[in-house]
Structure formats: structure tokens, C-alpha cells
Short mmCIF file of C-alpha atoms and ligand atoms in Angstrom, two decimals:
data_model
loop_
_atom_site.label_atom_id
_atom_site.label_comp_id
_atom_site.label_asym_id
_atom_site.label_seq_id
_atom_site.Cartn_x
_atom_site.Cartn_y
_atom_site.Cartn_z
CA UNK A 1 0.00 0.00 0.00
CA UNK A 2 3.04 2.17 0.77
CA UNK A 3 6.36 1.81 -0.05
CA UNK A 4 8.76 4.16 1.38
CA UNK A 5 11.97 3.72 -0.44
CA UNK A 6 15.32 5.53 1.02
CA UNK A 7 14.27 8.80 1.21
CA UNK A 8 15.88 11.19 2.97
CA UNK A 9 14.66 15.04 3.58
CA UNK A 10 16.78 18.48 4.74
CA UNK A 11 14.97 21.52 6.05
CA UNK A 12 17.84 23.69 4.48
CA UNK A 13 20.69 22.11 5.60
CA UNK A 14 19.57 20.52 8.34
CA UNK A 15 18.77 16.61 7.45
CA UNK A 16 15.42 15.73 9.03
CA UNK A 17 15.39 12.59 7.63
CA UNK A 18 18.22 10.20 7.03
CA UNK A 19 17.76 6.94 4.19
CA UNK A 20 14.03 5.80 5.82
CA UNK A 21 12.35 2.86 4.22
CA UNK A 22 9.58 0.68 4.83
CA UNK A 23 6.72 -0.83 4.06
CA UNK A 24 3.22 -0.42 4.68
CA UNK A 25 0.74 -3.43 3.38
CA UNK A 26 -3.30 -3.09 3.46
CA UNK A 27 -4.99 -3.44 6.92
CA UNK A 28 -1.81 -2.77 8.56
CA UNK A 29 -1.84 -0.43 12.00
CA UNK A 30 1.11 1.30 12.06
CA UNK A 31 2.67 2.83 15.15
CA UNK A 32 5.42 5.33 14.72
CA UNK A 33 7.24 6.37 17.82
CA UNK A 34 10.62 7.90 19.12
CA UNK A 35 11.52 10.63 20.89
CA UNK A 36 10.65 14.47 20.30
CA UNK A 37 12.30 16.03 17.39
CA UNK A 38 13.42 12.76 15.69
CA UNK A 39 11.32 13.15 12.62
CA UNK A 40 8.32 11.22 13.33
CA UNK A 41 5.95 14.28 12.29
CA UNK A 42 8.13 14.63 8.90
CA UNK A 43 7.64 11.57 7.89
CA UNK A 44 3.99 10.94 8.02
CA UNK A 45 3.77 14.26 6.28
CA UNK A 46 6.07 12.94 3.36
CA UNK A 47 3.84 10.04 2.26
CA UNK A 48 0.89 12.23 0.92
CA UNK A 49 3.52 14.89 0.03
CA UNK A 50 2.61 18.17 2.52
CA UNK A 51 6.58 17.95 2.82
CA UNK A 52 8.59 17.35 -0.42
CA UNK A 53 11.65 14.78 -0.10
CA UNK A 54 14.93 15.27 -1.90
CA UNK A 55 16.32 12.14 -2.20
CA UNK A 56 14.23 8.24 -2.79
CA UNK A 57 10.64 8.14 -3.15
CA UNK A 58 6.79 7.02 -2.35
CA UNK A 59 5.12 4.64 -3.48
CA UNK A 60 1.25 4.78 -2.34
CA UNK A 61 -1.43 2.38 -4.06
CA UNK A 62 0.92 1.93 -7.25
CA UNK A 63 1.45 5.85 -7.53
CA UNK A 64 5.24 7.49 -6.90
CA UNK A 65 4.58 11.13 -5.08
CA UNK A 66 8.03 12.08 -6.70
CA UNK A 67 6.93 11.22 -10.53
CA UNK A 68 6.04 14.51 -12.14
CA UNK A 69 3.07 13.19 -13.92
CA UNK A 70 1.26 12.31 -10.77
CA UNK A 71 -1.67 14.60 -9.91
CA UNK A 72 -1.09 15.01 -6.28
CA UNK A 73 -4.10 16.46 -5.29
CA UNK A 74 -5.95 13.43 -6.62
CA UNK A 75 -3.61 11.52 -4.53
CA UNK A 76 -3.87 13.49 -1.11
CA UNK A 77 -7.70 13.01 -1.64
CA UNK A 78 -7.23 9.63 -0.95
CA UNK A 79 -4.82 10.01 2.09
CA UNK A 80 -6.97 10.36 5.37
CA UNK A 81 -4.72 12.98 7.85
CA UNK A 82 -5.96 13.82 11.63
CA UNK A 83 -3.09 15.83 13.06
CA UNK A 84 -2.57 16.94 17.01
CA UNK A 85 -4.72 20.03 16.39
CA UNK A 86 -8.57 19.01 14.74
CA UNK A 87 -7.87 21.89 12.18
CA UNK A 88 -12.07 21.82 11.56
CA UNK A 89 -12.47 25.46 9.83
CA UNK A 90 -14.31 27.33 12.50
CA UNK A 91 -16.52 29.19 10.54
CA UNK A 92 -18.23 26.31 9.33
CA UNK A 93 -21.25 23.84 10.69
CA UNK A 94 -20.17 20.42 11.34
CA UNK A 95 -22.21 19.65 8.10
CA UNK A 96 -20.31 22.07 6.20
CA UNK A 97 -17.17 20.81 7.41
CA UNK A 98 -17.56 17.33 6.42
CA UNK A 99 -19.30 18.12 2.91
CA UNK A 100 -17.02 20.70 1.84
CA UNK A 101 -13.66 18.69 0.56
CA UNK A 102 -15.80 16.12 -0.96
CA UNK A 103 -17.83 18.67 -3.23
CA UNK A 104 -14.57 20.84 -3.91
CA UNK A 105 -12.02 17.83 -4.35
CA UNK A 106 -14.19 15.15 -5.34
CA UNK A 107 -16.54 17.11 -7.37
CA UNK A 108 -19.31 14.99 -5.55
CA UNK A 109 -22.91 16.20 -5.39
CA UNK A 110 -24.05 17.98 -2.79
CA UNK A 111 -26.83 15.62 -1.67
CA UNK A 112 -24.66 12.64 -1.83
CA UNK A 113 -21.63 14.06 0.25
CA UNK A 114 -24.39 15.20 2.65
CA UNK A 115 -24.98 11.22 2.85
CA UNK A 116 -21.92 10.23 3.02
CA UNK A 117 -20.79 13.31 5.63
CA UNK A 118 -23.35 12.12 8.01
CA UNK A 119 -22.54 8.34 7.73
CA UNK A 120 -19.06 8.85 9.10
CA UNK A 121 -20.61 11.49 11.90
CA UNK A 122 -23.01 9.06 12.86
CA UNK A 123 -19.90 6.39 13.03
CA UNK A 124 -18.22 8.88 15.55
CA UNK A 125 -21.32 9.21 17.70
CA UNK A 126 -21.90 13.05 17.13
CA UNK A 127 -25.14 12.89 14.70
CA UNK A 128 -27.11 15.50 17.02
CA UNK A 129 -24.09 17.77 16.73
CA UNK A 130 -24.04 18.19 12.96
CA UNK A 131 -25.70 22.26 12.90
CA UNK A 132 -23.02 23.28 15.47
CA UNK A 133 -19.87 25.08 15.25
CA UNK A 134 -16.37 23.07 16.03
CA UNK A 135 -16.10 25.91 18.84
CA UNK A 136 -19.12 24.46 20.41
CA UNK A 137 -17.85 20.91 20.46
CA UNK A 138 -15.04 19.69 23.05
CA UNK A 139 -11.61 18.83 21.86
CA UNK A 140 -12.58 15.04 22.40
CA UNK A 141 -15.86 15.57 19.93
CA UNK A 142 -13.65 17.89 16.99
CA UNK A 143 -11.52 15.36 16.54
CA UNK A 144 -13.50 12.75 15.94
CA UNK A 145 -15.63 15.00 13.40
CA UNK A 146 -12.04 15.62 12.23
CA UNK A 147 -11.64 11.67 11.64
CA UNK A 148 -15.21 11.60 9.70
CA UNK A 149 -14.45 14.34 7.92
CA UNK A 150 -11.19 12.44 6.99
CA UNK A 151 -13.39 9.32 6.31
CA UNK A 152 -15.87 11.28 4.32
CA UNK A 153 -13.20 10.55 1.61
CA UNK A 154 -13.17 7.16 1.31
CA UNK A 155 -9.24 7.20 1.91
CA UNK A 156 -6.98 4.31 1.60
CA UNK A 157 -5.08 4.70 4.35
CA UNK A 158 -5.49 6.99 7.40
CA UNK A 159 -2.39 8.69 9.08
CA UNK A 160 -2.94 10.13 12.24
CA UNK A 161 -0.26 12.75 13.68
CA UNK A 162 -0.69 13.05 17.09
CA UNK A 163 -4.17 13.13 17.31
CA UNK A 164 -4.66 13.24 21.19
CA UNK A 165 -2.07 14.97 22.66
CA UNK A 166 -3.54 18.14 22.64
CA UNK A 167 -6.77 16.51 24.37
CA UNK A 168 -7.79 16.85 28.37
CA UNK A 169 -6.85 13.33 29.51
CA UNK A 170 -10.61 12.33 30.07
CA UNK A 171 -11.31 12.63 26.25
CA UNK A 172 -8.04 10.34 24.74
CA UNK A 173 -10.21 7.62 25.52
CA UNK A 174 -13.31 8.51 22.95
CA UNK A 175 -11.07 9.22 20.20
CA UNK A 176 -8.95 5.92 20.61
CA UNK A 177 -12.23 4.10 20.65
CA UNK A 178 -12.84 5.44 17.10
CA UNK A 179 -9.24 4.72 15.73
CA UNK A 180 -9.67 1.26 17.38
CA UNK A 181 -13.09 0.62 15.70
CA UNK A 182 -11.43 1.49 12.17
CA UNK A 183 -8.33 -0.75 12.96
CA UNK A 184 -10.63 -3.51 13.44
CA UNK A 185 -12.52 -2.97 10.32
CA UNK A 186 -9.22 -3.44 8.51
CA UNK A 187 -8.51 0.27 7.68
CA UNK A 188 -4.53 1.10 6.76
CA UNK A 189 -3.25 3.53 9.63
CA UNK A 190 -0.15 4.81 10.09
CA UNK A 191 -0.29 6.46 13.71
CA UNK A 192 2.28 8.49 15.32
CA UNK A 193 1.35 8.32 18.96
CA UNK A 194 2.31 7.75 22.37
CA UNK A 195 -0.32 5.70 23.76
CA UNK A 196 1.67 2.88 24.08
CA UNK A 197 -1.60 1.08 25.35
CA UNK A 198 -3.39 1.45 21.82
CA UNK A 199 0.38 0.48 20.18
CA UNK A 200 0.15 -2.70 22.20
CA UNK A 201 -3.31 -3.50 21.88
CA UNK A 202 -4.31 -2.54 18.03
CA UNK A 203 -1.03 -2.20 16.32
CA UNK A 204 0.66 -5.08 13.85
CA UNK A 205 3.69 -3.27 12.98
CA UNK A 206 5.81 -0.71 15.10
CA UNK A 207 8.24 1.73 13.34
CA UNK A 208 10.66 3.48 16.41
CA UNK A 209 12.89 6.64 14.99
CA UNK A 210 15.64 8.30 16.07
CA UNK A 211 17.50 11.36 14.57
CA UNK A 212 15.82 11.18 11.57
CA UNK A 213 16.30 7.41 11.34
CA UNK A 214 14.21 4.63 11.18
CA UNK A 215 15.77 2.58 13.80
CA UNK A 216 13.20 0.06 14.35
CA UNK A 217 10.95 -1.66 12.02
CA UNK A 218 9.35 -5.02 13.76
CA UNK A 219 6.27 -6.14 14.19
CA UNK A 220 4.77 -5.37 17.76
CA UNK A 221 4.71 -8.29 19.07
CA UNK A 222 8.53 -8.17 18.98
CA UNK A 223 8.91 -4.06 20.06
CA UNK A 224 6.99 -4.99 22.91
CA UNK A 225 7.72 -8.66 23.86
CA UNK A 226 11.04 -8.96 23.00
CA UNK A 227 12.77 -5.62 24.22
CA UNK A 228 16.00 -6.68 24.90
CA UNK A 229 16.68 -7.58 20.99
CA UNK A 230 16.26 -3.79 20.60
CA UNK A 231 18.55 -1.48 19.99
CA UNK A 232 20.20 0.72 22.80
CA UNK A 233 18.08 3.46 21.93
CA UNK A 234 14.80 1.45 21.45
CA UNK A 235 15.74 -0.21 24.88
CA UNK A 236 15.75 3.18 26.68
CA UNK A 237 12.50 4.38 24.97
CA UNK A 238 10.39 1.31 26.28
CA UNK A 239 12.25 1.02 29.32
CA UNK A 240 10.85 4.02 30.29
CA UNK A 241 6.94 3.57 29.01
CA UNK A 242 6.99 -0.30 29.67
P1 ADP B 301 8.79 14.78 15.76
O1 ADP B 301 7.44 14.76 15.15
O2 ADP B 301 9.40 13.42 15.92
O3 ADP B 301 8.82 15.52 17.07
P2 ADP B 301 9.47 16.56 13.59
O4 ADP B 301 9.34 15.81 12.32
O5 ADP B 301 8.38 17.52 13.94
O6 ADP B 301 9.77 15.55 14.77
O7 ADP B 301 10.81 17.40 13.55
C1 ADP B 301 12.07 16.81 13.33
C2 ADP B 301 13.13 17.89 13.36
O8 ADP B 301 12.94 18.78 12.27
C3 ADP B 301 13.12 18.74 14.61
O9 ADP B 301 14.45 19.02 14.95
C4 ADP B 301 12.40 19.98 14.18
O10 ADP B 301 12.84 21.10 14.92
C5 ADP B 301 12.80 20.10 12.72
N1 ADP B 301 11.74 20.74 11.92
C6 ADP B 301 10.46 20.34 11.86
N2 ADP B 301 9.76 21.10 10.98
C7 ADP B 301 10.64 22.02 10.48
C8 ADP B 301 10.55 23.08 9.52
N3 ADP B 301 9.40 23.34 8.91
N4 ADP B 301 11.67 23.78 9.28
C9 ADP B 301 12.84 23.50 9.89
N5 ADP B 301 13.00 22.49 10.79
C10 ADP B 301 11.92 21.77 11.09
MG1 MG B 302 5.60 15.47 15.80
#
């Protein structure tokens, strides 16, 4: 579904990101972890292009996001993204907010992204919220519009930045729920997160950087059962969450 092949990134001169590659298959729950500043953020942000590369490339669903022919707002279309911050557009409903990118991008009609818009708000729990305002709704309840409106799109693959550390602790729990509930229906997900609890539970695959590296790439199972065949800096990480 993704194929990240040695690609390697420089804000200026500063390398962000250092020779990563992986691979992502369908229905696989990603976790991507490491400590602050080690490029985490970056990457996610590579594989539907908000931040170019310089060096290797992308591969999602068959298309490379460094070929010059690809249309790459076609291909963020089908990219899901929740980030740390909801990033709803205040000045519009809940309705409006879901509908909006589908008319626009997808050129669907309005009626039928209406549908489709409430579908995914229904999935989320927040039907009898869909005339207010994201300013209206707690942090807990905009992100999980956030995640329909991301659904709304029929994406391939979902990547998730961060999506509750900005929350009041008594609201992680809601929007876990939801990522669990897609993770279970087989949904791609690539998940940069620190709720090593959901990692444990939900994930297949863990990817652990450092410095711009991808130092670990293992299934979870092994990240989390078999910690001392990690490496020193891995060993650290989890000896501190574990
Ligand atoms: P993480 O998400 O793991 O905390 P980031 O990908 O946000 O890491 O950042 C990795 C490094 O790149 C950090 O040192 C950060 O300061 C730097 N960085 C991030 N974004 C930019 C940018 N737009 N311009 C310059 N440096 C950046
Ligand atoms: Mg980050």
C-alpha cells in the first residue's frame, strides 16, 4: 500500500530525515514512535507529500509522489490525515465541514456528500451535533468529526499525527475508541502516537525513529515482547513507558 523507499529530507541544511524505508501493506496499523524532534511528524507528512523529499521516493497504491506526472491532489484526496490540532475550519457547521472537501475535491454532489458526511458522523457518535460550530464541540468531539471528515473521503489509508495529545486526559479515551473501531474494520493507519496502550493493543507493525532514522521496524509483538533484541536506543525508549 506504501512503499517508502530511502528517502531522505533536509529543512535547508539541516537533514530531518536520514535513508528511511519501509513498508506499509493493506490493513496494517502502524505505530510510529521515538523521541521528540526525531522526525516522526516529517515523515507521516512525506507520504501524501505536505513535505517534499529530496532524495528516494513514495510509493502509495501503485502511484510514486516524486513522478512529475502524478496529480497530487488526486492523490492526497485519498490520504486520510488527523493531526494533534482538529484543524475543523471554525466558521463552518459540522455539516459544512464534512461536505465541503468532498464537493470541492471530489466534485461529488451535494446531496450525496451530505450522505456520506453524516454516515461517518453518525460512526463517531456526534449525529445530534451536525448544525453546530467546532467551537461548540469539546476537543474530544472535533476530533473525531475531524476523523469523519477524513473518512468522508473514502481514503486508503489513514495517518494520524498526534491526534490526542492536545486533548484533556478524560477525552483520549473517545477518540482511541474510534481509531480502534477502524483498525478492526481493517482500515490502513499509520499512527504516530504515544499511547503505548493502543500500540500494544491494536497495532501489527511498530516503526521506532531516532534522529531522523528509522531505527526500528518489527512487528509489535517483537517491540513490545522482546525488548532486549532492541537497539540501545529502542531499549531506553520502552524502558521508560513499559
Ligand atoms: P517529531 O514529530 O518526531 O517531534 P518533527 O518531524 O516535527 O519531529 O521534527 C524533526 C526535526 O525537524 C526537529 O528538529 C524539528 O525542529 C525540525 N523541523 C520540523 N519542521 C521544520 C521546519 N518546517 N523547518 C525546519 N526544521 C523543522
Ligand atoms: Mg511530531
Amino acid at each position: 500500500m506504501i512503499d517508502i523507499k530511502n528517502i531522505s529530507k533536509w529543512y535547508g541544511s539541516f537533514q530531518v530525515l536520514t535513508d528511511c524505508t519501509t513498508t506499509i501493506n493493506k490493513g496494517d496499523v502502524v505505530v510510529v514512535c521515538g523521541p521528540s524532534g526525531s522526525g516522526k511528524s516529517t515523515l507521516i507528512k512525506t507520504v501524501n507529500a505536505l513535505e517534499p523529499i529530496q532524495q528516494g521516493d513514495i510509493v502509495v497504491d501503485g502511484t510514486s509522489i516524486t513522478d512529475k506526472k502524478t496529480n497530487l491532489p488526486k492523490l492526497r484526496s485519498r490520504v486520510g490525515m488527523v493531526f494533534q490540532h482538529f484543524e475543523l475550519f471554525p466558521h463552518l457547521s459540522i455539516t459544512d465541514n464534512l461536505t465541503l472537501a468532498q464537493i470541492k475535491v471530489l466534485g461529488r454532489s451535494k446531496d450525496e456528500s451530505l450522505k456520506r458526511g453524516m454516515k461517518m458522523l453518525d460512526r463517531v457518535g456526534l449525529s445530534a451535533h451536525k448544525d453546530k460550530f467546532p467551537g461548540q464541540l469539546s476537543g474530544g468531539q472535533q476530533q473525531r468529526v475531524a476523523i469523519a471528515r477524513a473518512l468522508s473521503m473514502d481514503p486508503i489509508v489513514m495517518l494520524f499525527d498526534e491526534p490526542t495529545s492536545a486533548l484533556d486526559p478524560e477525552m483520549v479515551g473517545e477518540v482511541l475508541d474510534v481509531m480502534v473501531g477502524l483498525a478492526h474494520e481493517g482500515m490502513t493507519m499509520m499512527c504516530v502516537t504515544h499511547e503505548m496502550g493502543f500500540a500494544k493493543r491494536v497495532s501489527n507493525k511498530v516503526i521506532f525513529m531516532d534522529a531522523g532514522k528509522i531505527v526500528e521496524d518489527c512487528s509489535s509483538a517483537d517491540f513490545f515482547g522482546k525488548p532486549e533484541a532492541r537497539s540501545p536506543r529502542a531499549k531506553e525508549f520502552l524502558s521508560k513507558i513499559l
